[in-house]
Amino acid sequence: MERVDRCVVLVDAGYLLGAAASLLAGEPARSRITVDHSALIQGLRERAQADTEQPLLRIYWFDGAPDRVPQPEHRRLRVMPRVTVRLGALTRSDGRWAQKGVDAAMHAELTELARNRACSDVVLVTGDGDLLPGLMSAKEHGVAVHLWAVQAADGDYNQSEDLVAEADERRVLDRAWITKAVRAKDLGGVCAPAPVPRPEIAAILSAPLPESALAASAERAAEAQAPVQAPPGRNGSAPGPAARGPEPHPAPPPGKAVPTPKDLAGLRAPGPAPAHPQHAAGATLRWSSDKGWVERPGSGPSGEPPETASLPTLAQLTSAEQRWADREEDITTVGGDPFEVGQVFARRWMERLPESGHVQKLSVMYPRVPHRIDGELLRYAARFGLLAHKDDQIDEHDRYAIRAGFWREIDVRAAESA
């Protein structure tokens, strides 16, 4: 079998981005940097073709992901031309994240490419010595191996010395090259494109609560500041703990315009405490945008106002053929940005509504998405790796961004149909 004269790039994303973070931000945490993946891929392609003097066959991007579920960055990468994403597992041990299966996948790909004579040159962007057997096997099959390093923050090697010794060619991606596509979040320098401002998110966070919630908040604040009136104890002494009655729930901090869900959880009508928090007379807490909102008069048993109880879900409006087309679009064109995900969901929902009156019913609820639709929206977002645990915390900002995208699309479509 005749060897094909072209090059392939194998990227260990953990090494590339971790080393870039160390160089630009002083620590290897990828959360400290912002990456313009389009610019990074273009830079890798141009550099590989210039160094090897061969046309590019493909860039393989190897990375870890929780449960091997593609994250938004992986979804953006895998639809780029000449890019293939290979995911290993990402697990947490002793408080640190670790990739599993990435080295084995790189080794297998490198060996297979060399054995099948699919290319004449391979560019390895990695520092892991576990790839040494694969590198040596590729050389034995007549493939030229180019090893690229990221400039180390301390000026020393950040690659296995055995890899360096065995490579046919070695290049260093210096700070000037890296900063064309990567920037530190809290440092200056050449920056990748900044995220687009989302004023809709701020609007949702600052939107006023229903009047009933604000009234209850003010009432609680007054109760907390008023002296406790209780009959004196025996022989005129101060009343004991039992005579004082239950302590009032903490009121929202003075000057705070919008109570938090935690504040609202303590707002309930006087009387015995309910057996279950969800049975509180003044508050209903749910895993949705209803969380922390006080019930409105006339709400049904589910807590949903009658004006939105008749709204159909997207699943009810979607045929089998549409479901297949939606999945195709999700895989090939939806990048997975939280705001974008909310927009896509809202666009599909509005296009399939049987009557335009449903939109008017929904608009009176802003910024609150009805419970059934909100749950479906968040489950849809979960397909893109959103709402997952990030550093052991659920990213609430993603939730606000998803709902802001939903409302922005509703507004745009409603204006077009008006």
Short mmCIF file of C-alpha atoms in Angstrom, two decimals:
data_model
loop_
_atom_site.label_atom_id
_atom_site.label_comp_id
_atom_site.label_asym_id
_atom_site.label_seq_id
_atom_site.Cartn_x
_atom_site.Cartn_y
_atom_site.Cartn_z
CA MET A 1 0.00 0.00 0.00
CA GLU A 2 1.42 3.34 -1.04
CA ARG A 3 1.69 6.02 1.61
CA VAL A 4 -0.34 9.21 1.08
CA ASP A 5 1.58 12.48 1.36
CA ARG A 6 -0.50 14.51 3.80
CA CYS A 7 -0.40 15.43 7.47
CA VAL A 8 -2.57 14.67 10.49
CA VAL A 9 -2.65 16.58 13.79
CA LEU A 10 -3.40 14.80 17.08
CA VAL A 11 -4.17 17.24 19.91
CA ASP A 12 -4.24 16.36 23.59
CA ALA A 13 -6.61 19.17 24.63
CA GLY A 14 -5.82 18.68 28.31
CA TYR A 15 -2.14 19.32 27.65
CA LEU A 16 -2.60 22.15 25.15
CA LEU A 17 -5.14 24.16 27.15
CA GLY A 18 -3.68 23.30 30.56
CA ALA A 19 -0.21 24.43 29.49
CA ALA A 20 -1.70 27.56 27.89
CA ALA A 21 -3.49 28.36 31.16
CA SER A 22 -0.23 27.92 33.10
CA LEU A 23 1.55 30.22 30.66
CA LEU A 24 -1.08 32.97 30.58
CA ALA A 25 -2.83 32.72 33.96
CA GLY A 26 -0.21 31.14 36.21
CA GLU A 27 -2.10 27.91 36.91
CA PRO A 28 -3.22 24.96 34.76
CA ALA A 29 -6.96 25.38 35.40
CA ARG A 30 -8.77 25.70 32.06
CA SER A 31 -11.46 27.76 33.80
CA ARG A 32 -8.91 30.59 33.95
CA ILE A 33 -8.76 31.04 30.17
CA THR A 34 -11.11 31.87 27.32
CA VAL A 35 -10.56 30.01 24.04
CA ASP A 36 -11.57 31.03 20.53
CA HIS A 37 -11.79 27.51 19.13
CA SER A 38 -12.25 28.60 15.53
CA ALA A 39 -9.06 30.66 15.65
CA LEU A 40 -7.21 27.87 17.45
CA ILE A 41 -8.15 25.23 14.88
CA GLN A 42 -7.25 27.56 12.01
CA GLY A 43 -3.89 28.25 13.63
CA LEU A 44 -3.16 24.55 14.09
CA ARG A 45 -4.07 23.85 10.48
CA GLU A 46 -1.90 26.60 9.02
CA ARG A 47 1.06 25.79 11.27
CA ALA A 48 0.88 22.06 10.49
CA GLN A 49 0.77 22.58 6.73
CA ALA A 50 3.66 25.06 6.91
CA ASP A 51 5.85 22.83 9.12
CA THR A 52 5.22 19.54 7.29
CA GLU A 53 4.85 21.03 3.79
CA GLN A 54 1.92 18.66 3.31
CA PRO A 55 -1.83 19.28 2.97
CA LEU A 56 -3.92 18.57 6.04
CA LEU A 57 -6.02 15.41 6.19
CA ARG A 58 -7.61 15.94 9.59
CA ILE A 59 -7.22 17.34 13.12
CA TYR A 60 -8.11 14.92 15.91
CA TRP A 61 -9.11 16.64 19.15
CA PHE A 62 -8.79 14.36 22.20
CA ASP A 63 -10.39 15.53 25.45
CA GLY A 64 -12.20 14.33 28.54
CA ALA A 65 -15.84 14.94 29.43
CA PRO A 66 -18.05 13.83 32.35
CA ASP A 67 -19.66 10.52 31.32
CA ARG A 68 -18.21 11.21 27.85
CA VAL A 69 -21.07 13.64 27.19
CA PRO A 70 -19.91 16.31 24.69
CA GLN A 71 -19.69 19.75 26.27
CA PRO A 72 -20.58 22.92 24.31
CA GLU A 73 -16.98 23.40 23.18
CA HIS A 74 -16.87 19.83 21.86
CA ARG A 75 -20.09 20.36 19.94
CA ARG A 76 -18.65 23.47 18.32
CA LEU A 77 -15.43 21.68 17.44
CA ARG A 78 -16.89 18.52 15.97
CA VAL A 79 -18.89 20.34 13.30
CA MET A 80 -15.84 22.26 12.07
CA PRO A 81 -14.34 21.10 8.75
CA ARG A 82 -11.55 18.53 9.06
CA VAL A 83 -11.99 18.18 12.84
CA THR A 84 -12.80 14.93 14.63
CA VAL A 85 -13.47 14.91 18.38
CA ARG A 86 -12.60 11.87 20.48
CA LEU A 87 -13.77 11.92 24.11
CA GLY A 88 -12.48 10.05 27.10
CA ALA A 89 -13.98 10.09 30.58
CA LEU A 90 -13.46 12.92 33.05
CA THR A 91 -13.51 11.78 36.67
CA ARG A 92 -12.93 13.52 39.98
CA SER A 93 -10.58 11.99 42.51
CA ASP A 94 -9.11 13.56 45.66
CA GLY A 95 -10.58 16.90 44.68
CA ARG A 96 -8.96 16.93 41.24
CA TRP A 97 -10.29 16.22 37.75
CA ALA A 98 -8.49 13.52 35.76
CA GLN A 99 -8.88 12.26 32.19
CA LYS A 100 -9.36 8.55 31.58
CA GLY A 101 -8.93 6.86 28.22
CA VAL A 102 -7.56 9.88 26.33
CA ASP A 103 -3.98 8.55 26.09
CA ALA A 104 -5.19 5.12 24.98
CA ALA A 105 -7.38 6.69 22.28
CA MET A 106 -4.50 8.81 20.99
CA HIS A 107 -2.20 5.80 20.94
CA ALA A 108 -4.74 3.71 19.02
CA GLU A 109 -5.39 6.47 16.46
CA LEU A 110 -1.69 7.15 15.91
CA THR A 111 -0.92 3.47 15.43
CA GLU A 112 -3.83 2.90 13.07
CA LEU A 113 -2.98 5.90 10.89
CA ALA A 114 0.62 4.76 10.55
CA ARG A 115 -0.27 1.11 9.89
CA ASN A 116 -2.73 2.06 7.15
CA ARG A 117 -0.28 4.57 5.61
CA ALA A 118 -3.02 7.21 5.80
CA CYS A 119 -0.47 10.04 6.07
CA SER A 120 3.18 10.85 5.69
CA ASP A 121 3.49 13.23 8.68
CA VAL A 122 1.88 13.28 12.11
CA VAL A 123 1.89 16.30 14.40
CA LEU A 124 1.54 15.45 18.10
CA VAL A 125 0.50 18.20 20.50
CA THR A 126 1.06 16.44 23.80
CA GLY A 127 3.50 16.01 26.62
CA ASP A 128 2.54 12.57 27.89
CA GLY A 129 5.24 9.92 27.84
CA ASP A 130 2.57 7.20 27.59
CA LEU A 131 2.45 7.92 23.85
CA LEU A 132 6.06 6.86 23.36
CA PRO A 133 5.22 3.32 22.10
CA GLY A 134 2.75 4.75 19.57
CA LEU A 135 5.28 7.34 18.42
CA MET A 136 7.94 4.66 17.92
CA SER A 137 5.47 2.43 16.05
CA ALA A 138 4.57 5.28 13.70
CA LYS A 139 8.23 5.89 12.92
CA GLU A 140 8.73 2.22 12.12
CA HIS A 141 5.92 2.50 9.54
CA GLY A 142 7.74 5.36 7.82
CA VAL A 143 5.76 8.27 9.27
CA ALA A 144 7.58 11.47 10.22
CA VAL A 145 6.57 12.55 13.73
CA HIS A 146 6.49 16.25 14.63
CA LEU A 147 6.20 16.98 18.36
CA TRP A 148 4.81 20.37 19.37
CA ALA A 149 5.18 21.84 22.84
CA VAL A 150 3.47 24.78 24.50
CA GLN A 151 5.94 27.30 25.88
CA ALA A 152 6.33 26.49 29.57
CA ALA A 153 5.60 29.17 32.12
CA ASP A 154 8.90 28.55 33.95
CA GLY A 155 10.96 28.18 30.78
CA ASP A 156 11.54 24.48 31.41
CA TYR A 157 10.23 21.37 29.62
CA ASN A 158 6.59 20.42 30.05
CA GLN A 159 6.92 17.26 27.95
CA SER A 160 8.33 13.81 28.49
CA GLU A 161 12.05 13.82 27.71
CA ASP A 162 11.66 10.42 26.01
CA LEU A 163 9.05 11.87 23.65
CA VAL A 164 11.34 14.78 22.85
CA ALA A 165 14.23 12.42 22.17
CA GLU A 166 12.24 10.18 19.81
CA ALA A 167 10.46 12.87 17.77
CA ASP A 168 11.75 13.61 14.27
CA GLU A 169 10.99 17.32 14.60
CA ARG A 170 10.12 19.52 17.56
CA ARG A 171 8.50 22.95 17.61
CA VAL A 172 7.37 25.24 20.40
CA LEU A 173 4.06 27.11 20.33
CA ASP A 174 5.15 30.31 22.02
CA ARG A 175 3.17 32.97 23.86
CA ALA A 176 2.69 35.07 20.73
CA TRP A 177 1.13 32.11 18.88
CA ILE A 178 -1.02 31.03 21.84
CA THR A 179 -2.50 34.48 22.46
CA LYS A 180 -3.93 34.63 18.96
CA ALA A 181 -6.68 32.29 20.18
CA VAL A 182 -6.40 32.09 23.98
CA ARG A 183 -6.54 34.74 26.67
CA ALA A 184 -6.44 34.76 30.44
CA LYS A 185 -9.78 35.79 31.91
CA ASP A 186 -8.26 38.14 34.43
CA LEU A 187 -5.13 39.28 32.61
CA GLY A 188 -4.49 41.70 29.77
CA GLY A 189 -2.93 40.93 26.43
CA VAL A 190 -4.29 39.91 23.08
CA CYS A 191 -7.81 38.63 23.61
CA ALA A 192 -10.06 36.22 21.85
CA PRO A 193 -13.48 37.68 20.98
CA ALA A 194 -15.29 38.57 24.20
CA PRO A 195 -18.64 36.93 24.91
CA VAL A 196 -21.61 38.88 23.55
CA PRO A 197 -23.29 40.91 26.34
CA ARG A 198 -26.62 39.45 27.39
CA PRO A 199 -28.72 42.25 28.94
CA GLU A 200 -31.68 39.84 28.91
CA ILE A 201 -30.06 37.87 31.72
CA ALA A 202 -29.72 40.97 33.88
CA ALA A 203 -33.34 41.84 33.09
CA ILE A 204 -34.55 38.46 34.31
CA LEU A 205 -32.52 38.74 37.51
CA SER A 206 -33.84 42.23 38.24
CA ALA A 207 -37.47 41.67 37.22
CA PRO A 208 -39.91 42.49 40.05
CA LEU A 209 -41.74 39.76 41.87
CA PRO A 210 -45.55 39.60 41.97
CA GLU A 211 -47.13 42.14 44.31
CA SER A 212 -48.15 39.38 46.69
CA ALA A 213 -44.51 38.41 47.19
CA LEU A 214 -43.38 41.97 47.85
CA ALA A 215 -46.27 42.54 50.26
CA ALA A 216 -45.42 39.39 52.17
CA SER A 217 -41.76 40.43 52.27
CA ALA A 218 -42.65 43.85 53.71
CA GLU A 219 -44.98 42.24 56.27
CA ARG A 220 -42.26 39.90 57.41
CA ALA A 221 -39.78 42.74 57.69
CA ALA A 222 -42.25 44.65 59.92
CA GLU A 223 -42.83 41.58 62.10
CA ALA A 224 -39.09 41.06 62.52
CA GLN A 225 -38.58 44.66 63.70
CA ALA A 226 -41.64 44.85 66.00
CA PRO A 227 -41.12 43.99 69.71
CA VAL A 228 -42.57 40.68 70.78
CA GLN A 229 -45.75 41.11 72.89
CA ALA A 230 -46.29 38.26 75.33
CA PRO A 231 -47.86 37.91 78.81
CA PRO A 232 -45.42 38.14 81.70
CA GLY A 233 -44.22 34.98 83.31
CA ARG A 234 -44.98 33.82 86.84
CA ASN A 235 -44.48 36.50 89.57
CA GLY A 236 -44.15 39.18 86.89
CA SER A 237 -40.90 37.77 85.53
CA ALA A 238 -39.96 37.89 81.88
CA PRO A 239 -41.72 35.31 79.77
CA GLY A 240 -39.91 31.99 79.30
CA PRO A 241 -39.00 30.44 75.96
CA ALA A 242 -42.29 28.60 75.70
CA ALA A 243 -44.29 31.80 76.25
CA ARG A 244 -42.43 33.80 73.64
CA GLY A 245 -43.82 31.75 70.75
CA PRO A 246 -41.98 30.81 67.60
CA GLU A 247 -39.19 33.04 66.36
CA PRO A 248 -40.11 35.00 63.24
CA HIS A 249 -38.58 33.93 59.96
CA PRO A 250 -35.62 36.06 58.91
CA ALA A 251 -36.65 38.93 56.70
CA PRO A 252 -34.84 39.92 53.53
CA PRO A 253 -31.96 42.33 54.16
CA PRO A 254 -32.98 46.03 54.31
CA GLY A 255 -32.87 47.79 50.98
CA LYS A 256 -32.98 44.56 48.98
CA ALA A 257 -35.50 45.12 46.20
CA VAL A 258 -36.02 41.49 45.20
CA PRO A 259 -36.03 38.72 47.83
CA THR A 260 -34.00 35.66 46.99
CA PRO A 261 -35.56 32.17 46.80
CA LYS A 262 -34.07 31.55 50.25
CA ASP A 263 -35.86 34.63 51.58
CA LEU A 264 -39.12 33.57 50.01
CA ALA A 265 -38.86 30.07 51.41
CA GLY A 266 -39.36 31.58 54.86
CA LEU A 267 -42.40 33.65 53.92
CA ARG A 268 -45.57 31.87 54.97
CA ALA A 269 -48.81 32.67 56.68
CA PRO A 270 -48.94 32.64 60.49
CA GLY A 271 -49.89 29.38 62.12
CA PRO A 272 -48.41 25.93 62.65
CA ALA A 273 -45.53 24.99 60.39
CA PRO A 274 -46.55 22.76 57.49
CA ALA A 275 -45.58 19.10 57.49
CA HIS A 276 -43.65 19.54 54.25
CA PRO A 277 -41.92 22.67 52.88
CA GLN A 278 -43.89 22.46 49.65
CA HIS A 279 -47.12 22.83 51.63
CA ALA A 280 -46.17 26.27 52.96
CA ALA A 281 -49.06 28.65 52.57
CA GLY A 282 -46.95 31.42 51.06
CA ALA A 283 -44.30 29.80 48.87
CA THR A 284 -43.86 27.11 46.28
CA LEU A 285 -40.35 25.84 45.54
CA ARG A 286 -39.65 23.86 42.40
CA TRP A 287 -36.72 22.88 40.17
CA SER A 288 -37.74 25.42 37.56
CA SER A 289 -38.08 29.14 37.07
CA ASP A 290 -41.04 28.93 39.48
CA LYS A 291 -38.53 28.42 42.29
CA GLY A 292 -39.10 30.90 45.05
CA TRP A 293 -42.22 32.49 43.55
CA VAL A 294 -45.21 32.97 45.78
CA GLU A 295 -48.44 31.41 44.55
CA ARG A 296 -50.80 33.72 42.68
CA PRO A 297 -54.50 33.80 43.53
CA GLY A 298 -56.45 31.29 41.49
CA SER A 299 -53.56 28.89 40.97
CA GLY A 300 -54.52 25.29 40.44
CA PRO A 301 -53.42 22.26 42.48
CA SER A 302 -50.15 22.13 40.54
CA GLY A 303 -49.43 25.74 41.45
CA GLU A 304 -49.71 26.81 37.82
CA PRO A 305 -51.96 29.78 36.99
CA PRO A 306 -54.95 28.91 34.80
CA GLU A 307 -53.81 31.30 32.05
CA THR A 308 -50.86 29.02 31.26
CA ALA A 309 -52.17 25.61 32.33
CA SER A 310 -53.47 25.00 28.79
CA LEU A 311 -50.14 25.74 27.08
CA PRO A 312 -48.92 22.64 25.19
CA THR A 313 -45.37 21.38 25.61
CA LEU A 314 -42.97 21.08 22.71
CA ALA A 315 -43.15 17.29 22.91
CA GLN A 316 -46.91 17.42 22.44
CA LEU A 317 -46.48 19.60 19.35
CA THR A 318 -43.70 17.57 17.72
CA SER A 319 -44.22 14.75 15.22
CA ALA A 320 -41.84 11.82 14.77
CA GLU A 321 -40.44 13.36 11.58
CA GLN A 322 -39.89 16.70 13.31
CA ARG A 323 -38.23 14.95 16.24
CA TRP A 324 -35.73 13.35 13.87
CA ALA A 325 -35.06 16.70 12.14
CA ASP A 326 -34.63 18.42 15.51
CA ARG A 327 -32.03 15.87 16.56
CA GLU A 328 -30.21 16.29 13.26
CA GLU A 329 -30.10 20.06 13.79
CA ASP A 330 -28.91 19.64 17.38
CA ILE A 331 -26.00 17.46 16.26
CA THR A 332 -24.89 19.43 13.22
CA THR A 333 -25.64 23.11 13.82
CA VAL A 334 -26.48 23.92 17.46
CA GLY A 335 -23.26 24.82 19.23
CA GLY A 336 -24.58 24.47 22.77
CA ASP A 337 -24.22 28.04 24.05
CA PRO A 338 -26.84 28.38 26.83
CA PHE A 339 -28.46 31.45 25.29
CA GLU A 340 -28.57 29.75 21.87
CA VAL A 341 -30.15 26.62 23.34
CA GLY A 342 -33.00 28.68 24.81
CA GLN A 343 -33.54 30.39 21.46
CA VAL A 344 -33.67 27.12 19.51
CA PHE A 345 -36.20 25.61 21.92
CA ALA A 346 -38.44 28.71 21.79
CA ARG A 347 -38.26 28.91 17.99
CA ARG A 348 -39.43 25.31 17.59
CA TRP A 349 -42.18 25.75 20.17
CA MET A 350 -43.57 28.91 18.57
CA GLU A 351 -43.42 27.55 15.02
CA ARG A 352 -45.56 24.57 16.05
CA LEU A 353 -48.16 26.30 18.19
CA PRO A 354 -51.63 25.75 16.71
CA GLU A 355 -52.85 29.24 17.72
CA SER A 356 -51.05 32.53 18.32
CA GLY A 357 -53.09 33.25 21.45
CA HIS A 358 -50.79 30.96 23.41
CA VAL A 359 -47.97 33.48 23.08
CA GLN A 360 -50.08 36.21 24.68
CA LYS A 361 -50.88 33.86 27.55
CA LEU A 362 -47.19 33.21 28.03
CA SER A 363 -46.19 36.87 27.85
CA VAL A 364 -48.08 37.75 31.04
CA MET A 365 -45.79 35.40 32.97
CA TYR A 366 -42.48 37.12 32.09
CA PRO A 367 -39.83 36.46 33.33
CA ARG A 368 -41.23 33.25 34.74
CA VAL A 369 -41.41 30.27 32.35
CA PRO A 370 -44.37 27.99 33.21
CA HIS A 371 -43.30 24.95 35.14
CA ARG A 372 -44.03 22.24 32.53
CA ILE A 373 -42.39 24.16 29.70
CA ASP A 374 -39.46 25.20 31.86
CA GLY A 375 -38.77 21.62 32.92
CA GLU A 376 -38.81 20.53 29.28
CA LEU A 377 -36.51 23.42 28.36
CA LEU A 378 -33.96 22.49 31.01
CA ARG A 379 -34.06 18.80 30.06
CA TYR A 380 -33.37 19.83 26.48
CA ALA A 381 -30.41 21.95 27.66
CA ALA A 382 -29.03 18.97 29.58
CA ARG A 383 -28.42 17.19 26.25
CA PHE A 384 -25.73 19.75 25.52
CA GLY A 385 -23.85 19.17 28.75
CA LEU A 386 -25.36 22.27 30.35
CA LEU A 387 -26.64 22.29 33.95
CA ALA A 388 -23.97 19.74 34.85
CA HIS A 389 -21.86 20.07 37.98
CA LYS A 390 -18.96 22.45 37.43
CA ASP A 391 -16.41 22.38 40.23
CA ASP A 392 -19.07 20.71 42.38
CA GLN A 393 -21.52 23.57 41.81
CA ILE A 394 -24.50 23.75 39.46
CA ASP A 395 -24.00 26.73 37.18
CA GLU A 396 -27.03 28.93 37.86
CA HIS A 397 -25.80 31.46 35.30
CA ASP A 398 -26.38 28.87 32.57
CA ARG A 399 -29.98 28.52 33.71
CA TYR A 400 -30.57 32.26 33.53
CA ALA A 401 -28.90 32.37 30.10
CA ILE A 402 -31.09 29.52 28.81
CA ARG A 403 -34.27 31.28 29.95
CA ALA A 404 -33.05 34.64 28.64
CA GLY A 405 -32.52 33.07 25.22
CA PHE A 406 -36.01 31.59 25.40
CA TRP A 407 -37.58 34.98 26.13
CA ARG A 408 -35.52 36.82 23.51
CA GLU A 409 -36.74 34.45 20.79
CA ILE A 410 -40.32 34.75 22.03
CA ASP A 411 -40.06 38.54 21.80
CA VAL A 412 -38.53 38.46 18.31
CA ARG A 413 -41.09 36.03 16.91
CA ALA A 414 -43.98 37.84 18.52
CA ALA A 415 -42.83 41.12 17.00
CA GLU A 416 -42.52 39.52 13.55
CA SER A 417 -46.05 38.15 13.69
CA ALA A 418 -47.58 41.39 15.02
#
